[in-house]
Amino acid sequence: MAETKYIFVTGGVSSSLGKGIIAASLAKLLQARGFKTTIQKLDPYINVDPGTLNPYEHGECYVTEDGAETDLDLGHYERFLNVNTSQANNVTTGRIYQSVIEKERRGEFLGKTVQVVPHITNEIKERVQILGKNGDYDIVITEIGGTVGDIESLPYIEAVRQLKWELGDDNALVIHLTLVPYLSAAGELKTKPTQHSVKTLMESGIKADILVCRTEHELSDDIRRKLAIFCNVRQEAVIQSIDAPTIYDVPNMMLKEGLDTVTLKKLALPDDSTPNLDRWNQFLERHKNPKAEVHIGLIGKYVELQDSYKSILEAFIHAGAENEVSVNVEYIHSEFINENTIHNKISHLDGILVAPGFGERGIEGKIDAVRYARENDLPFLGICLGMQMAVIEFARNVLQLKGANSTEMDPQTKHPVIDLMEAQKTVTHKGGTMRLGAWDCELSEDSVIMKAYQQKDISERHRHRYEYNNKYKEQLEKAGLASTGINPETGLVEVVEIPEHPWFVGVQYHPEYKSTVANPHPLFVAFVKAAYEHMLKNKDAKLTQKQ
């Protein structure tokens, strides 16, 4: 294709309608037709990135290969498309204003008064087109965060209006995602919120080309006709997005509704192929028809909000389908784990994952959970802080190093088995200054981790400041905590495991970020398999006892 096409996805009526899933589903359909497609997210908040946001505020912070701390929607994009995203795929108002102000300070505007229009909108337009101008993509889908009418979104909506005019009718379109609520008292669906939302969009100079209507009930032809007339779109462009059992059903639902067909028509692109979703549907078949169920405890500090661990939960879905089992994740708040409660909370599980996190809160509960898994041969996976807790627990209870800790939790600890990296000790700005993005790791022969990956050299994404302290490496290894993954450049320990344990692995990196539908992460696949084998072993033991 000679010219990149642009699709903008806006939202109305309410937040949390699923713009990211609709964008990812459309991208999947277009990709399955052979178009090179990517997605980017424009976020209207003033933070430069989500890296400093509390998970309760914004869900997890997703990290890309190039070390960008981004919105969790980029995780959906990668999981659906199996294509890496980058810093260019996530833009915030904070980053836009930061860039414009830096240009003004350098004198790039030649003494002009810096204004929202044209300077801020020009910066937005430039960011939107970065991915389209590099020649790698036929279609760029841009999801605009927030809800139409929000004051924060106005510069983005204005930038879209300008771009749509500049690019021309066949090169850009707007998909507006809206809500069609069902009033049980009246027993009917209501279109008025959607009409008002589209009107608000039109007041900003943008006409929606396609309406995607979130609904709990089927849209009748009469409702579609009404929406088409009042919202100035063709009836074929009124797309129903009914509640789905799983987000992975949405591409097939959008295919049935013809979202990809009407999109191609409006962009004057050839509609002469059928999306190849064979691999996707094979995954769905395994996911929906498991042969067994395993129960895995997720030990974390932010369990009240599931989006805090979104990538982990999706990685379990991918790994479960690969093993043909259903993974039932039980959320266990680490603050409520202690010697008195731990048996009731963990003993019935087939495995535990101690999750990433920051700060002192809930740390002792995580350490107790690690100890239980180690002493009771329960399959264990520790990620980032979870791996560090495994090192601390082993140092305290096996090496008998009283008070062993991380200097993150106890700066005065006598045994800092986890310590701040030298390069981090002079850091004063918190945002974007951790060890971030893809780093290489060399795995030990005949280790559990290498059996999972089936290769010696791997690359995984990181997001942390504190590291395994190599001063304690010899002591820990002699006592039975093997270091089976090392960064070849720094010599830092990336993986620990206990060879005498059925399955006990801690990793400093975040494997969940790289798990996709097409490529379930091998570490999650191996962990779920270990949990399944543990479940079978326990079942056999109980049958033997009954006999």
Coordinates of C-alpha atoms in Angstrom, one line a residue:
M1 CA 0.0 0.0 0.0
A2 CA 1.3 3.4 -0.9
E3 CA -0.4 5.4 1.8
T4 CA -1.1 4.5 5.5
K5 CA -4.7 4.6 6.6
Y6 CA -5.7 5.9 10.0
I7 CA -8.6 4.8 12.2
F8 CA -9.6 6.7 15.3
V9 CA -11.6 5.1 18.1
T10 CA -13.4 7.5 20.5
G11 CA -15.7 6.7 23.4
G12 CA -19.0 8.2 24.6
V13 CA -21.6 8.1 27.4
S14 CA -19.4 6.2 29.9
S15 CA -15.8 5.1 30.5
S16 CA -14.8 1.4 30.6
L17 CA -16.8 0.4 27.6
G18 CA -13.9 -1.4 26.1
K19 CA -12.4 0.8 23.4
G20 CA -9.1 -1.1 23.8
I21 CA -10.7 -4.4 23.1
I22 CA -12.7 -3.1 20.1
A23 CA -9.5 -1.5 18.7
A24 CA -7.6 -4.7 19.3
S25 CA -10.4 -6.9 17.8
L26 CA -10.6 -4.8 14.6
A27 CA -6.8 -4.8 14.3
K28 CA -6.9 -8.6 14.6
L29 CA -9.4 -8.9 11.8
L30 CA -7.5 -6.6 9.6
Q31 CA -4.2 -8.3 10.4
A32 CA -5.9 -11.7 9.6
R33 CA -6.7 -10.3 6.2
G34 CA -3.1 -9.6 5.5
F35 CA -2.9 -5.9 6.4
K36 CA 0.1 -4.8 8.5
T37 CA -1.7 -3.2 11.5
T38 CA -0.7 -1.5 14.8
I39 CA -2.6 0.3 17.5
Q40 CA -1.6 3.3 19.7
K41 CA -3.2 4.8 22.8
L42 CA -3.6 8.5 23.5
D43 CA -4.1 9.1 27.2
P44 CA -5.5 12.4 28.4
Y45 CA -3.9 12.5 31.8
I46 CA -1.0 14.8 32.6
N47 CA 1.3 12.2 34.0
V48 CA 4.2 11.7 31.6
D49 CA 3.5 7.9 31.7
P50 CA 1.7 5.5 34.1
G51 CA 5.0 4.5 35.7
T52 CA 4.4 6.5 38.9
L53 CA 0.7 5.7 39.2
N54 CA -0.6 3.5 42.0
P55 CA -2.1 0.3 40.5
Y56 CA -5.4 1.1 42.3
E57 CA -5.5 4.3 40.2
H58 CA -4.8 3.0 36.8
G59 CA -4.3 -0.8 36.9
E60 CA -1.0 -2.3 35.9
C61 CA 1.8 -0.5 34.2
Y62 CA 2.7 -2.3 31.0
V63 CA 6.3 -2.3 29.8
T64 CA 7.4 -2.6 26.2
E65 CA 10.5 -4.1 24.7
D66 CA 12.1 -0.7 24.4
G67 CA 11.5 0.1 28.1
A68 CA 8.4 2.3 27.8
E69 CA 6.1 2.3 30.8
T70 CA 2.7 2.4 29.2
D71 CA -1.1 2.0 29.6
L72 CA -2.3 -1.6 30.2
D73 CA -4.3 -1.4 26.9
L74 CA -0.9 -1.9 25.1
G75 CA -0.9 -5.4 26.7
H76 CA -4.2 -6.1 24.9
Y77 CA -2.8 -4.9 21.7
E78 CA 0.3 -7.2 21.9
R79 CA -1.7 -10.2 23.2
F80 CA -4.2 -9.9 20.2
L81 CA -1.7 -9.1 17.5
N82 CA 1.4 -10.9 18.6
V83 CA 3.4 -7.8 17.5
N84 CA 5.6 -5.7 19.8
T85 CA 4.6 -2.2 20.7
S86 CA 6.9 0.7 21.7
Q87 CA 7.1 4.1 23.2
A88 CA 5.4 5.5 20.1
N89 CA 2.3 3.4 20.8
N90 CA 1.4 5.3 24.0
V91 CA 1.2 9.1 24.2
T92 CA 0.0 11.1 27.2
T93 CA -1.0 14.7 27.7
G94 CA 2.0 15.0 30.0
R95 CA 4.4 13.9 27.3
I96 CA 2.8 16.2 24.7
Y97 CA 3.1 19.3 26.9
Q98 CA 6.6 18.3 28.1
S99 CA 7.7 18.1 24.5
V100 CA 6.1 21.4 23.5
I101 CA 7.5 23.2 26.5
E102 CA 11.0 21.9 25.8
K103 CA 10.7 23.1 22.2
E104 CA 9.6 26.6 23.4
R105 CA 12.6 26.7 25.8
R106 CA 14.9 25.9 22.9
G107 CA 13.4 28.8 20.9
E108 CA 12.0 26.6 18.2
F109 CA 8.8 28.6 17.9
L110 CA 10.6 31.8 17.0
G111 CA 9.0 33.9 19.7
K112 CA 5.5 32.9 18.9
T113 CA 2.8 32.7 21.6
V114 CA 2.5 28.9 22.4
Q115 CA -1.1 27.8 22.3
V116 CA -3.2 24.7 22.4
V117 CA -4.0 25.3 18.7
P118 CA -1.8 25.0 16.8
H119 CA 1.2 23.9 18.9
I120 CA -0.4 21.2 21.1
T121 CA -2.5 19.9 18.3
N122 CA 0.4 19.8 15.9
E123 CA 2.4 17.8 18.5
I124 CA -0.5 15.3 18.8
K125 CA -0.8 15.0 15.0
E126 CA 2.9 14.4 14.7
R127 CA 2.8 11.6 17.4
V128 CA -0.2 10.0 15.7
Q129 CA 1.6 9.8 12.4
I130 CA 5.0 8.5 13.7
L131 CA 4.0 4.9 13.2
G132 CA 2.4 5.6 9.9
K133 CA 5.3 7.3 8.4
N134 CA 7.9 4.7 9.1
G135 CA 6.6 2.4 6.4
D136 CA 6.0 -0.6 8.6
Y137 CA 2.2 -0.4 8.7
D138 CA -0.7 -0.3 6.3
I139 CA -3.2 0.8 9.0
V140 CA -2.7 2.6 12.3
I141 CA -5.5 2.4 14.8
T142 CA -5.5 5.2 17.4
E143 CA -7.5 4.8 20.6
I144 CA -8.4 8.1 22.3
G145 CA -8.7 7.7 26.1
G146 CA -11.4 9.2 28.1
T147 CA -15.0 10.1 27.1
V148 CA -16.1 12.6 24.4
G149 CA -17.0 15.8 26.2
D150 CA -14.3 15.5 28.9
I151 CA -12.2 18.7 29.1
E152 CA -9.0 16.6 29.1
S153 CA -9.8 15.1 25.7
L154 CA -10.6 18.3 23.8
P155 CA -7.1 18.8 22.3
Y156 CA -7.1 15.2 21.0
I157 CA -10.5 15.5 19.5
E158 CA -9.5 18.7 17.7
A159 CA -6.3 17.1 16.5
V160 CA -8.4 14.2 15.0
R161 CA -10.7 16.7 13.4
Q162 CA -7.7 18.4 11.7
L163 CA -6.1 15.1 10.7
K164 CA -9.3 13.7 9.2
W165 CA -9.6 16.9 7.0
E166 CA -5.9 16.8 6.1
L167 CA -5.7 13.1 5.3
G168 CA -8.9 13.0 3.2
D169 CA -12.0 10.9 3.3
D170 CA -10.6 7.6 2.1
N171 CA -7.5 7.7 4.4
A172 CA -9.1 8.3 7.9
L173 CA -12.3 7.3 9.7
V174 CA -13.7 7.6 13.2
I175 CA -15.3 4.7 15.1
H176 CA -17.3 5.9 18.0
L177 CA -17.9 3.4 20.8
T178 CA -21.0 4.2 22.9
L179 CA -23.5 2.7 25.3
V180 CA -27.1 1.6 24.6
P181 CA -28.4 1.0 28.1
Y182 CA -31.3 -1.3 28.9
L183 CA -33.9 0.1 31.3
S184 CA -35.5 -2.9 33.1
A185 CA -38.4 -0.8 34.4
A186 CA -39.4 0.2 30.8
G187 CA -38.2 -3.2 29.4
E188 CA -36.4 -1.5 26.5
L189 CA -33.1 -0.3 25.2
K190 CA -32.5 3.4 25.1
T191 CA -30.7 5.2 22.2
K192 CA -30.9 8.8 23.6
P193 CA -27.4 8.6 25.4
T194 CA -25.8 7.5 22.1
Q195 CA -27.6 10.4 20.2
H196 CA -26.3 12.9 22.7
S197 CA -22.8 11.5 22.6
V198 CA -22.7 11.6 18.8
K199 CA -24.1 15.2 19.0
T200 CA -21.2 16.2 21.4
L201 CA -18.7 14.7 18.9
M202 CA -20.3 16.6 16.0
E203 CA -20.1 19.8 18.0
S204 CA -16.3 19.3 18.0
G205 CA -16.4 19.1 14.2
I206 CA -16.2 15.3 13.9
K207 CA -18.7 13.0 12.3
A208 CA -18.6 9.4 13.4
D209 CA -18.3 7.0 10.4
I210 CA -19.0 3.8 12.4
L211 CA -21.0 3.4 15.6
V212 CA -20.1 0.4 17.9
C213 CA -22.8 0.0 20.5
R214 CA -22.1 -1.7 23.8
T215 CA -25.3 -3.4 24.9
E216 CA -26.6 -6.2 27.2
H217 CA -29.3 -7.1 24.8
E218 CA -29.6 -7.6 21.0
L219 CA -30.1 -4.5 18.9
S220 CA -33.2 -4.9 16.8
D221 CA -33.3 -3.6 13.2
D222 CA -35.6 -0.8 14.3
I223 CA -33.0 0.4 16.9
R224 CA -30.2 0.2 14.3
R225 CA -32.3 2.1 11.9
K226 CA -33.1 4.8 14.5
L227 CA -29.5 5.1 15.5
A228 CA -28.4 5.4 11.8
I229 CA -31.0 8.2 11.1
F230 CA -30.3 10.2 14.3
C231 CA -26.5 9.7 14.3
N232 CA -26.0 10.3 10.6
V233 CA -24.4 6.9 9.8
R234 CA -25.4 4.1 7.5
Q235 CA -27.3 1.3 9.0
E236 CA -24.6 -1.2 8.1
A237 CA -22.2 1.0 10.1
V238 CA -24.2 0.5 13.3
I239 CA -22.3 -2.4 15.0
Q240 CA -23.6 -4.3 18.0
S241 CA -21.0 -5.1 20.7
I242 CA -23.0 -7.3 23.1
D243 CA -21.5 -8.5 26.4
A244 CA -19.2 -11.5 25.7
P245 CA -18.1 -14.4 27.9
T246 CA -14.5 -13.5 27.3
I247 CA -12.6 -10.7 25.5
Y248 CA -11.2 -13.3 23.1
D249 CA -14.7 -13.8 21.7
V250 CA -14.9 -10.2 20.5
P251 CA -12.9 -10.5 17.2
N252 CA -15.3 -13.2 16.0
M253 CA -18.3 -11.1 17.2
M254 CA -17.0 -8.1 15.3
L255 CA -16.4 -10.4 12.2
K256 CA -20.0 -11.5 12.4
E257 CA -21.2 -7.9 12.7
G258 CA -19.1 -6.9 9.7
L259 CA -16.9 -4.3 11.4
D260 CA -13.9 -5.1 9.2
T261 CA -16.0 -5.1 6.0
V262 CA -17.5 -1.7 6.6
T263 CA -14.1 -0.3 7.7
L264 CA -12.4 -1.5 4.5
K265 CA -15.2 -0.1 2.4
K266 CA -14.9 3.4 4.0
L267 CA -11.1 3.3 3.7
A268 CA -11.4 2.3 0.0
L269 CA -9.3 -0.9 0.6
P270 CA -9.9 -4.2 -1.1
D271 CA -12.3 -6.5 0.6
D272 CA -11.4 -9.6 -1.4
S273 CA -10.2 -12.0 1.4
T274 CA -11.6 -13.7 4.5
P275 CA -9.8 -13.2 7.8
N276 CA -7.7 -16.3 8.7
L277 CA -8.6 -16.9 12.4
D278 CA -7.8 -20.6 12.5
R279 CA -5.1 -20.3 15.1
W280 CA -7.1 -17.9 17.2
N281 CA -10.1 -20.2 17.1
Q282 CA -8.0 -23.2 18.0
F283 CA -7.0 -21.3 21.1
L284 CA -10.6 -20.4 21.9
E285 CA -11.6 -24.1 21.5
R286 CA -9.0 -25.2 24.1
H287 CA -9.8 -22.3 26.4
K288 CA -13.6 -23.1 26.4
N289 CA -13.3 -26.8 26.6
P290 CA -10.7 -27.6 29.3
K291 CA -10.2 -31.2 30.4
A292 CA -9.4 -30.3 34.0
E293 CA -9.2 -27.4 36.5
V294 CA -6.3 -26.1 38.6
H295 CA -6.5 -23.7 41.5
I296 CA -3.6 -21.2 41.7
G297 CA -3.3 -18.5 44.4
L298 CA -2.2 -15.0 43.3
I299 CA -0.5 -13.5 46.4
G300 CA -0.5 -9.7 46.0
K301 CA -1.0 -6.3 47.5
Y302 CA -3.5 -4.9 45.0
V303 CA -5.9 -7.8 44.6
E304 CA -9.0 -5.7 45.1
L305 CA -8.5 -4.4 41.5
Q306 CA -7.9 -7.2 39.0
D307 CA -6.5 -4.8 36.4
S308 CA -3.5 -4.4 38.7
Y309 CA -2.4 -7.9 37.5
K310 CA -4.0 -7.9 34.1
S311 CA -1.1 -9.4 32.2
I312 CA -0.6 -12.1 34.7
L313 CA -4.3 -13.1 34.5
E314 CA -4.2 -13.2 30.7
A315 CA -1.0 -15.2 30.8
F316 CA -2.8 -17.8 32.9
I317 CA -5.5 -18.0 30.3
H318 CA -3.0 -18.5 27.5
A319 CA -1.1 -21.1 29.5
G320 CA -4.3 -22.8 30.7
A321 CA -5.4 -23.3 27.1
E322 CA -2.0 -24.6 26.1
N323 CA -2.3 -27.2 28.9
E324 CA -6.0 -27.8 28.2
V325 CA -6.9 -26.9 31.7
S326 CA -8.9 -24.1 33.3
V327 CA -6.9 -21.9 35.6
N328 CA -9.0 -20.8 38.6
V329 CA -7.1 -17.9 40.1
E330 CA -7.8 -17.1 43.8
Y331 CA -6.8 -13.6 44.9
I332 CA -5.1 -13.6 48.3
H333 CA -4.2 -10.3 49.9
S334 CA -0.7 -10.7 51.4
E335 CA -1.6 -8.3 54.3
F336 CA -4.0 -11.0 55.6
I337 CA -1.5 -13.9 55.5
N338 CA 0.2 -14.9 58.8
E339 CA 1.0 -18.0 60.8
N340 CA -2.6 -18.4 61.9
T341 CA -4.3 -18.0 58.5
I342 CA -1.8 -19.4 56.0
H343 CA -2.9 -23.0 56.1
N344 CA -6.6 -22.2 55.4
K345 CA -5.7 -19.7 52.6
I346 CA -3.1 -21.8 50.8
S347 CA -3.3 -25.6 51.6
H348 CA -6.0 -26.4 49.1
L349 CA -4.2 -24.7 46.2
D350 CA -2.3 -26.4 43.4
G351 CA 0.3 -23.7 43.1
I352 CA 1.0 -20.1 44.2
L353 CA 2.3 -17.0 42.3
V354 CA 3.8 -14.3 44.4
A355 CA 3.2 -11.1 42.4
P356 CA 5.2 -8.0 41.7
G357 CA 4.8 -4.8 43.7
F358 CA 6.6 -2.0 45.4
G359 CA 6.9 -0.9 49.1
E360 CA 6.8 -2.5 52.5
R361 CA 3.0 -3.1 52.9
G362 CA 2.1 -6.9 52.8
I363 CA 5.7 -8.0 52.6
E364 CA 5.7 -10.4 55.5
G365 CA 2.6 -12.2 54.2
K366 CA 4.4 -12.8 50.9
I367 CA 7.4 -14.2 52.7
D368 CA 5.1 -16.5 54.8
A369 CA 3.5 -17.7 51.5
V370 CA 6.9 -18.4 50.0
R371 CA 7.9 -20.4 53.1
Y372 CA 4.7 -22.5 52.9
A373 CA 5.3 -23.3 49.3
R374 CA 9.0 -24.2 49.9
E375 CA 8.3 -26.5 52.9
N376 CA 5.2 -28.2 51.4
D377 CA 6.4 -28.9 47.9
L378 CA 3.8 -26.6 46.4
P379 CA 4.6 -25.3 42.9
F380 CA 5.8 -21.7 43.2
L381 CA 6.4 -18.9 40.8
G382 CA 7.8 -15.6 42.1
I383 CA 7.8 -12.6 39.7
C384 CA 10.1 -9.5 40.4
L385 CA 9.3 -8.7 44.0
G386 CA 8.0 -12.2 44.4
M387 CA 11.5 -13.5 43.4
Q388 CA 13.1 -11.1 45.9
M389 CA 10.8 -12.4 48.6
A390 CA 11.9 -16.0 47.9
V391 CA 15.5 -14.9 48.3
I392 CA 14.7 -13.2 51.6
E393 CA 12.7 -16.1 52.9
F394 CA 15.5 -18.6 52.1
A395 CA 18.1 -16.3 53.7
R396 CA 16.1 -16.0 56.9
N397 CA 14.8 -19.5 57.3
V398 CA 17.5 -21.7 55.7
L399 CA 20.7 -19.7 56.1
Q400 CA 19.4 -18.4 59.4
L401 CA 20.4 -14.8 58.6
K402 CA 18.2 -13.1 61.1
G403 CA 16.6 -9.9 59.8
A404 CA 17.6 -10.6 56.2
N405 CA 15.7 -8.2 54.0
S406 CA 15.7 -5.8 51.0
T407 CA 17.0 -2.3 51.6
E408 CA 13.8 -1.2 49.9
M409 CA 11.9 -2.3 53.1
D410 CA 14.7 -2.0 55.7
P411 CA 17.5 0.4 54.7
Q412 CA 19.4 -0.6 57.9
T413 CA 19.1 -4.4 57.5
K414 CA 22.3 -6.3 58.5
H415 CA 21.8 -8.7 55.7
P416 CA 20.7 -6.9 52.5
V417 CA 20.2 -9.9 50.3
I418 CA 18.3 -7.6 48.0
D419 CA 19.9 -4.2 47.5
L420 CA 19.6 -1.1 45.4
M421 CA 21.7 -1.1 42.2
E422 CA 24.7 1.2 42.2
A423 CA 23.4 3.1 39.3
Q424 CA 20.1 3.7 41.2
K425 CA 21.7 5.2 44.3
T426 CA 22.0 8.7 42.8
V427 CA 18.5 8.7 41.2
T428 CA 16.2 11.5 42.4
H429 CA 13.4 11.4 39.7
K430 CA 11.2 8.3 40.0
G431 CA 9.6 8.2 36.6
G432 CA 11.2 6.1 33.9
T433 CA 14.5 5.5 35.8
M434 CA 14.2 1.9 36.8
R435 CA 15.8 -1.1 34.9
L436 CA 13.3 -1.2 32.2
G437 CA 12.6 -3.1 29.0
A438 CA 14.3 -6.1 27.4
W439 CA 17.5 -7.5 28.9
D440 CA 19.3 -10.7 28.0
C441 CA 19.6 -13.7 30.3
E442 CA 21.7 -16.9 30.1
L443 CA 20.1 -20.0 31.6
S444 CA 21.9 -22.9 33.3
E445 CA 21.9 -26.3 31.7
D446 CA 19.5 -28.9 33.1
S447 CA 17.7 -26.3 35.2
V448 CA 13.9 -26.1 35.6
I449 CA 13.9 -22.7 33.9
M450 CA 15.8 -24.0 30.8
K451 CA 13.5 -27.0 30.5
A452 CA 10.6 -24.5 30.4
Y453 CA 12.2 -22.3 27.7
Q454 CA 13.9 -25.1 25.7
Q455 CA 16.8 -22.7 25.0
K456 CA 19.8 -21.2 26.8
D457 CA 19.7 -17.6 25.8
I458 CA 16.5 -15.6 26.4
S459 CA 15.4 -11.9 26.6
E460 CA 12.8 -10.7 29.0
R461 CA 11.3 -7.3 30.1
H462 CA 12.2 -5.7 33.4
R463 CA 10.7 -3.1 35.7
H464 CA 12.5 -2.7 39.1
R465 CA 15.3 -0.9 41.0
Y466 CA 16.4 -3.5 43.5
E467 CA 18.5 -6.6 42.7
Y468 CA 19.7 -9.9 44.1
N469 CA 22.9 -9.0 46.1
N470 CA 25.7 -11.0 44.6
K471 CA 27.6 -10.8 47.9
Y472 CA 25.3 -13.5 49.3
K473 CA 25.2 -15.6 46.1
E474 CA 27.8 -18.2 47.3
Q475 CA 26.1 -18.7 50.6
L476 CA 22.7 -19.0 49.1
E477 CA 23.8 -21.4 46.4
K478 CA 25.6 -23.7 48.9
A479 CA 22.4 -23.9 51.0
G480 CA 20.3 -24.9 48.0
L481 CA 19.0 -21.8 46.3
A482 CA 20.5 -22.1 42.8
S483 CA 21.1 -19.1 40.6
T484 CA 20.0 -20.5 37.2
G485 CA 19.7 -17.3 35.1
I486 CA 22.4 -14.6 34.8
N487 CA 22.5 -11.4 32.9
P488 CA 25.7 -11.8 30.8
E489 CA 26.4 -8.0 30.7
T490 CA 26.0 -7.2 34.4
G491 CA 26.4 -10.6 36.1
L492 CA 23.2 -9.9 38.0
V493 CA 21.0 -12.9 39.0
E494 CA 17.8 -13.0 37.0
V495 CA 16.5 -16.5 38.1
V496 CA 16.6 -18.5 41.3
E497 CA 15.2 -22.0 41.8
I498 CA 15.4 -24.9 44.4
P499 CA 16.5 -28.1 42.5
E500 CA 15.3 -30.3 45.4
H501 CA 11.8 -28.8 45.1
P502 CA 9.2 -30.2 42.6
W503 CA 8.8 -26.8 41.0
F504 CA 10.1 -23.6 42.7
V505 CA 11.2 -20.7 40.4
G506 CA 11.7 -17.0 41.0
V507 CA 12.4 -14.5 38.2
Q508 CA 13.5 -10.9 38.5
Y509 CA 11.8 -10.0 35.2
H510 CA 8.2 -9.9 34.1
P511 CA 7.3 -12.9 31.8
E512 CA 3.7 -12.0 31.8
Y513 CA 4.3 -9.0 29.5
K514 CA 5.4 -11.3 26.6
S515 CA 2.6 -13.9 26.7
T516 CA 0.2 -13.7 23.7
V517 CA -2.6 -15.8 22.3
A518 CA -0.3 -17.0 19.5
N519 CA 2.7 -17.6 21.9
P520 CA 1.7 -18.5 25.5
H521 CA 4.7 -17.7 27.7
P522 CA 6.8 -20.9 28.3
L523 CA 7.3 -20.1 32.0
F524 CA 3.6 -19.8 32.6
V525 CA 2.9 -22.9 30.6
A526 CA 5.5 -24.9 32.7
F527 CA 4.1 -23.5 35.9
V528 CA 0.5 -24.4 35.1
K529 CA 1.7 -27.9 34.0
A530 CA 3.4 -28.3 37.4
A531 CA 0.3 -27.2 39.2
Y532 CA -1.8 -29.7 37.2
E533 CA 0.7 -32.5 38.1
H534 CA 0.5 -31.5 41.7
M535 CA -3.3 -31.6 41.6
L536 CA -3.2 -35.1 40.1
K537 CA -0.7 -36.3 42.7
N538 CA -2.8 -35.0 45.5
K539 CA -5.9 -36.6 44.0
D540 CA -4.1 -40.0 43.7
A541 CA -2.9 -39.7 47.3
K542 CA -6.4 -39.0 48.6
L543 CA -7.8 -42.0 46.7
T544 CA -5.1 -44.2 48.2
Q545 CA -6.0 -43.0 51.7
K546 CA -9.6 -43.9 51.1
Q547 CA -8.8 -47.4 50.0

